[in-house]
Steps between C-alpha positions, in 0.01 A plus 500: 500500500247436222288296742173402337608600147360182350489637144864611495684332210819701445744685723798720412783507755762778458865438575481741795309236699734314736253325733159339461319450831290215630199381303483741206259426217267292716124463509274618778573348839249219551335505845571131561872535431775699664687564175415650158459274199742533207420653164711400200583798278504430126768750401784666689680789330851608603768718341808372687563127544795548734291718730217244502739219600604704803153597631452383858178296510309402808227318309416267217470748214340298219477589131466299179696709249794735539553797267831686485475839328177391335620165364410168658794310647515139379872427524601651833862621509602629841732804463865469599469771766261283706663314791186363663139444396244557772246237597192450279633754246346307210244293690227357275637665182380241250620701199871437571637203303874512576735662751864602472658591832848662489789411730454833676197351680599327823157454659142444389221544753237249602226445244665726240380298199220304669208401274667630182316231304631610159865465604670212317869531583733668746877509546620568853819714494829396663462784748210326677565276799140418594155468349265660753167364623221489240711678235351301210201335667213439259701566181312227315652577159861474621674218312868581556703626794878536481668514841855633537751333731479800731155407636518327839139515617164445332236652725161385618240467220750656257365304201181354647238435236734549201320229306691563176838384636580154362852438632720652764876506548599674821860633510758360740518832684151451648504373859137548601161460333216663693155371594264465203770637267379292203165381633237431233749523213292237324700516176825381660607155384858493633686675780875497572603600853879572519749401770513830684129506585480400865134575570178459303204675661153376583275437198768650273404272209158388623229445238754480215271240351701432183837461669637161400874530572666642811877519552622569856873538545677403820549845652140514624450452874144624549187406307193657658135393510315452171803631302406252226149421616214444254743445211278222380695407185843470660680200348873531576686659790881510489664565837881507514542494877673190640297535819121537487373809680304399808268685738685366806825687426513865602750616237326323212125488467233366269135559583277195492256687272771583246329302221145505638243400233771460233443125461867414547398139544496496119824700459868400486766639733856502361775513767872419531560126457640448848204672664204313353440292815520811721227669299284188505483520880478880540176687567347672198754352257394142562153586366623516140380218276856431382838598641782439255872590475611793289669398175857598405374777272275638773771504766780625277725208602558404140753747363451675172710343228764715333323619192453822312171664596429858400366738765173528306425138589446571871148541636345521847202293608265792426617512138718811531815487290821582689860565403653248739392235748320615814457353846204265504360299210652565157377373165739452208342482158645391168279611216142436606587218741579508868846346531566518874332618818732555791525679832792733566 
């Protein structure tokens, strides 16, 4: 379909279309390759957004700008009658700047918003339980992602290359972070991994070159190869497990290349006070320049004093204001000053 149409700039898709076959809108098949080369369409025109979300795609259908009934879509609002968005539905659509997904949506296909470079923020609805593979890969303008407590899995390469993300707070509902999930998120400076995460995939945060602070809670039992490799500015790692993960134990595992090329010989590892010596003799962990005990504020041992603090004074590590304390690190502010930092 449209093979060799190298001058094609705009396409209009009617709502009667339900399926788009393999390799539409591709250039002429090159003799040296066994597959057609992609063409990126400038403008895609549709007259029914719900119908477009449901089209079954067997390809990477790429376009830069989406027009609904003749008007370009900047702020994408998915209709309430949509329950699932098919894979690559908005792949490469650089004109979209924000997305609102209703609670009616329970699944989003692989690569749905991949390479939407103009996208700056997204709120995942409570109806979602997983972020599929490559859903937001290459969204370089994305600065804010709000995860609901319903999400349990973040898929492979889900946010790879989202260079605009500066901080990340993963909800307690998440149990698994896939391979390369946040690889090359070079804007990240801090990451908070909650207690319920039990596995962090290979290279999941690799090449996050500006990551300085990493908080690993004690529920983790598997840290795969290069998960935090090439994070060359890493300064502080907080790990709340009393027992260091070791490669010799089947049920708990840490790969020896976990921090490969991250210069941890210049970083500080913060661990429970009674476990410092254990970490100093454990593979991988012993390579940190300093291994020090967690302070009272960092461990949450020191109880909050009885005092009147309004709900507006509570903040999470990523700066989000919350109505009440959350599991993980909490910040309590009075005026413009940080009054307490504690772990619940």
